Amino acid sequence: MRTTAQHAPTHAPAAAVRLDHTAVLARDRRLSAEFLAAVLGLTVAAPFGPFLPVDLGNGVTLDFYEQREEPIQPQHYAFLVPEEGFDGVIARLEALDVTYYADPHHTEPGRINRLFGGRGAYFTDPSGHNMEVMTRPYVRP
């Protein structure tokens, strides 16, 4: 989008904008929603039209939408979890026999990272999305 000084967009204060929901494409919406809910210790909500929501507890939902006929382009989803909840996430991944990795390219299996003074790990969901859990947000310039 091109703008000029006289047509510059008006910017709302950062506090006024927040993510409400996003659609997550899945081969099997129930399988993917239940998988993520199990890993994060959450619950799957009632269907909402074609969507199966997982409420993240901060006013944001991931709305799983089934797409069986077309390939799904893997996306990356990162979840900030409390430090005291991280070990539970790792334990649930292990109980589900899901390999987790210290890096986003999945070259360090069974290890976690310690970025920005926290802990983190990556894993793949049933539809091929690269999921991340971390206890500290990234430090951005």
Short mmCIF file of C-alpha atoms in Angstrom, two decimals:
data_model
loop_
_atom_site.label_atom_id
_atom_site.label_comp_id
_atom_site.label_asym_id
_atom_site.label_seq_id
_atom_site.Cartn_x
_atom_site.Cartn_y
_atom_site.Cartn_z
CA MET A 1 0.00 0.00 0.00
CA ARG A 2 1.38 3.39 -0.97
CA THR A 3 0.66 6.41 1.13
CA THR A 4 1.48 10.06 0.87
CA ALA A 5 1.80 12.55 3.67
CA GLN A 6 -1.70 13.89 2.99
CA HIS A 7 -3.14 10.35 2.83
CA ALA A 8 -1.09 8.78 5.59
CA PRO A 9 -3.07 6.25 7.61
CA THR A 10 -4.14 7.23 11.08
CA HIS A 11 -2.48 4.91 13.59
CA ALA A 12 -4.35 3.77 16.65
CA PRO A 13 -2.35 3.53 19.86
CA ALA A 14 -0.76 0.10 20.22
CA ALA A 15 -2.89 -0.64 23.29
CA ALA A 16 -6.04 -0.21 21.19
CA VAL A 17 -5.24 -3.09 18.81
CA ARG A 18 -5.16 -6.73 19.81
CA LEU A 19 -5.63 -10.02 18.09
CA ASP A 20 -9.08 -11.51 18.71
CA HIS A 21 -8.90 -14.78 16.76
CA THR A 22 -7.23 -16.42 13.82
CA ALA A 23 -8.22 -19.34 11.64
CA VAL A 24 -5.88 -22.32 11.70
CA LEU A 25 -6.22 -24.63 8.71
CA ALA A 26 -6.27 -28.31 9.62
CA ARG A 27 -6.72 -31.61 7.81
CA ASP A 28 -8.94 -32.71 10.74
CA ARG A 29 -10.12 -29.78 12.84
CA ARG A 30 -11.07 -31.93 15.83
CA LEU A 31 -7.76 -33.81 15.89
CA SER A 32 -5.71 -30.61 15.61
CA ALA A 33 -7.77 -28.63 18.14
CA GLU A 34 -7.75 -31.47 20.68
CA PHE A 35 -4.02 -32.02 20.18
CA LEU A 36 -3.12 -28.39 20.87
CA ALA A 37 -5.55 -28.15 23.77
CA ALA A 38 -4.03 -31.30 25.32
CA VAL A 39 -0.47 -30.01 24.93
CA LEU A 40 -1.23 -26.56 26.37
CA GLY A 41 -3.59 -27.79 29.09
CA LEU A 42 -6.62 -26.02 27.56
CA THR A 43 -10.07 -27.10 26.41
CA VAL A 44 -11.77 -27.15 23.04
CA ALA A 45 -14.88 -24.97 22.90
CA ALA A 46 -18.15 -25.77 21.14
CA PRO A 47 -18.10 -25.52 17.34
CA PHE A 48 -18.78 -22.06 15.95
CA GLY A 49 -20.03 -22.55 12.39
CA PRO A 50 -17.25 -24.35 10.52
CA PHE A 51 -14.71 -23.49 13.24
CA LEU A 52 -13.60 -25.41 16.30
CA PRO A 53 -12.14 -22.86 18.74
CA VAL A 54 -9.43 -23.25 21.34
CA ASP A 55 -9.55 -20.35 23.80
CA LEU A 56 -6.05 -19.31 24.84
CA GLY A 57 -7.31 -17.57 27.98
CA ASN A 58 -6.19 -14.08 27.01
CA GLY A 59 -9.18 -13.16 24.84
CA VAL A 60 -7.71 -14.81 21.74
CA THR A 61 -9.04 -17.96 20.11
CA LEU A 62 -7.50 -20.23 17.53
CA ASP A 63 -10.36 -21.26 15.28
CA PHE A 64 -9.52 -24.59 13.64
CA TYR A 65 -10.99 -24.85 10.15
CA GLU A 66 -10.98 -28.11 8.23
CA GLN A 67 -9.37 -28.15 4.81
CA ARG A 68 -9.11 -31.71 3.54
CA GLU A 69 -8.97 -31.28 -0.25
CA GLU A 70 -6.16 -28.75 -0.64
CA PRO A 71 -2.62 -28.84 0.74
CA ILE A 72 -2.08 -26.88 3.95
CA GLN A 73 0.76 -24.38 3.99
CA PRO A 74 2.45 -24.89 7.39
CA GLN A 75 2.43 -21.81 9.61
CA HIS A 76 4.26 -20.92 12.81
CA TYR A 77 2.36 -20.32 16.05
CA ALA A 78 4.20 -19.27 19.22
CA PHE A 79 2.67 -19.50 22.69
CA LEU A 80 3.94 -17.66 25.73
CA VAL A 81 3.41 -19.98 28.70
CA PRO A 82 4.09 -19.28 32.38
CA GLU A 83 7.45 -20.53 33.63
CA GLU A 84 5.67 -22.77 36.12
CA GLY A 85 3.62 -24.33 33.31
CA PHE A 86 6.48 -25.12 30.92
CA ASP A 87 7.45 -28.46 32.48
CA GLY A 88 3.82 -29.57 32.19
CA VAL A 89 3.79 -28.77 28.46
CA ILE A 90 6.98 -30.81 27.95
CA ALA A 91 5.55 -33.67 30.02
CA ARG A 92 2.35 -33.68 27.96
CA LEU A 93 4.36 -33.71 24.70
CA GLU A 94 6.34 -36.67 26.00
CA ALA A 95 3.15 -38.47 27.13
CA LEU A 96 1.73 -37.97 23.61
CA ASP A 97 5.02 -39.29 22.16
CA VAL A 98 5.56 -36.01 20.30
CA THR A 99 9.16 -35.03 19.66
CA TYR A 100 10.05 -31.49 20.66
CA TYR A 101 13.09 -29.54 19.55
CA ALA A 102 15.27 -26.69 20.79
CA ASP A 103 15.25 -25.00 17.39
CA PRO A 104 12.69 -24.01 14.75
CA HIS A 105 14.35 -26.18 12.09
CA HIS A 106 13.88 -29.29 14.26
CA THR A 107 17.54 -30.34 14.32
CA GLU A 108 17.91 -30.68 18.11
CA PRO A 109 15.35 -33.32 19.21
CA GLY A 110 14.47 -33.79 22.86
CA ARG A 111 16.13 -30.52 23.88
CA ILE A 112 14.84 -27.11 24.90
CA ASN A 113 16.34 -23.68 24.32
CA ARG A 114 17.07 -20.96 26.84
CA LEU A 115 16.47 -17.86 24.76
CA PHE A 116 16.17 -14.47 26.48
CA GLY A 117 16.56 -16.02 29.93
CA GLY A 118 13.56 -18.31 29.52
CA ARG A 119 12.89 -21.76 28.15
CA GLY A 120 11.36 -22.80 24.85
CA ALA A 121 10.68 -25.68 22.50
CA TYR A 122 9.20 -26.39 19.08
CA PHE A 123 6.96 -29.23 17.91
CA THR A 124 4.77 -30.12 14.94
CA ASP A 125 0.99 -30.37 15.11
CA PRO A 126 -1.04 -33.01 13.20
CA SER A 127 -1.46 -30.70 10.18
CA GLY A 128 2.25 -29.83 9.95
CA HIS A 129 2.25 -26.43 11.67
CA ASN A 130 5.42 -25.50 13.55
CA MET A 131 4.33 -24.76 17.11
CA GLU A 132 6.49 -23.02 19.70
CA VAL A 133 6.16 -22.70 23.46
CA MET A 134 8.29 -20.21 25.35
CA THR A 135 8.44 -18.68 28.79
CA ARG A 136 9.91 -15.31 27.79
CA PRO A 137 8.93 -13.18 24.80
CA TYR A 138 11.56 -12.37 22.21
CA VAL A 139 13.58 -9.25 22.86
CA ARG A 140 12.99 -7.04 19.85
CA PRO A 141 15.03 -4.02 18.80
#
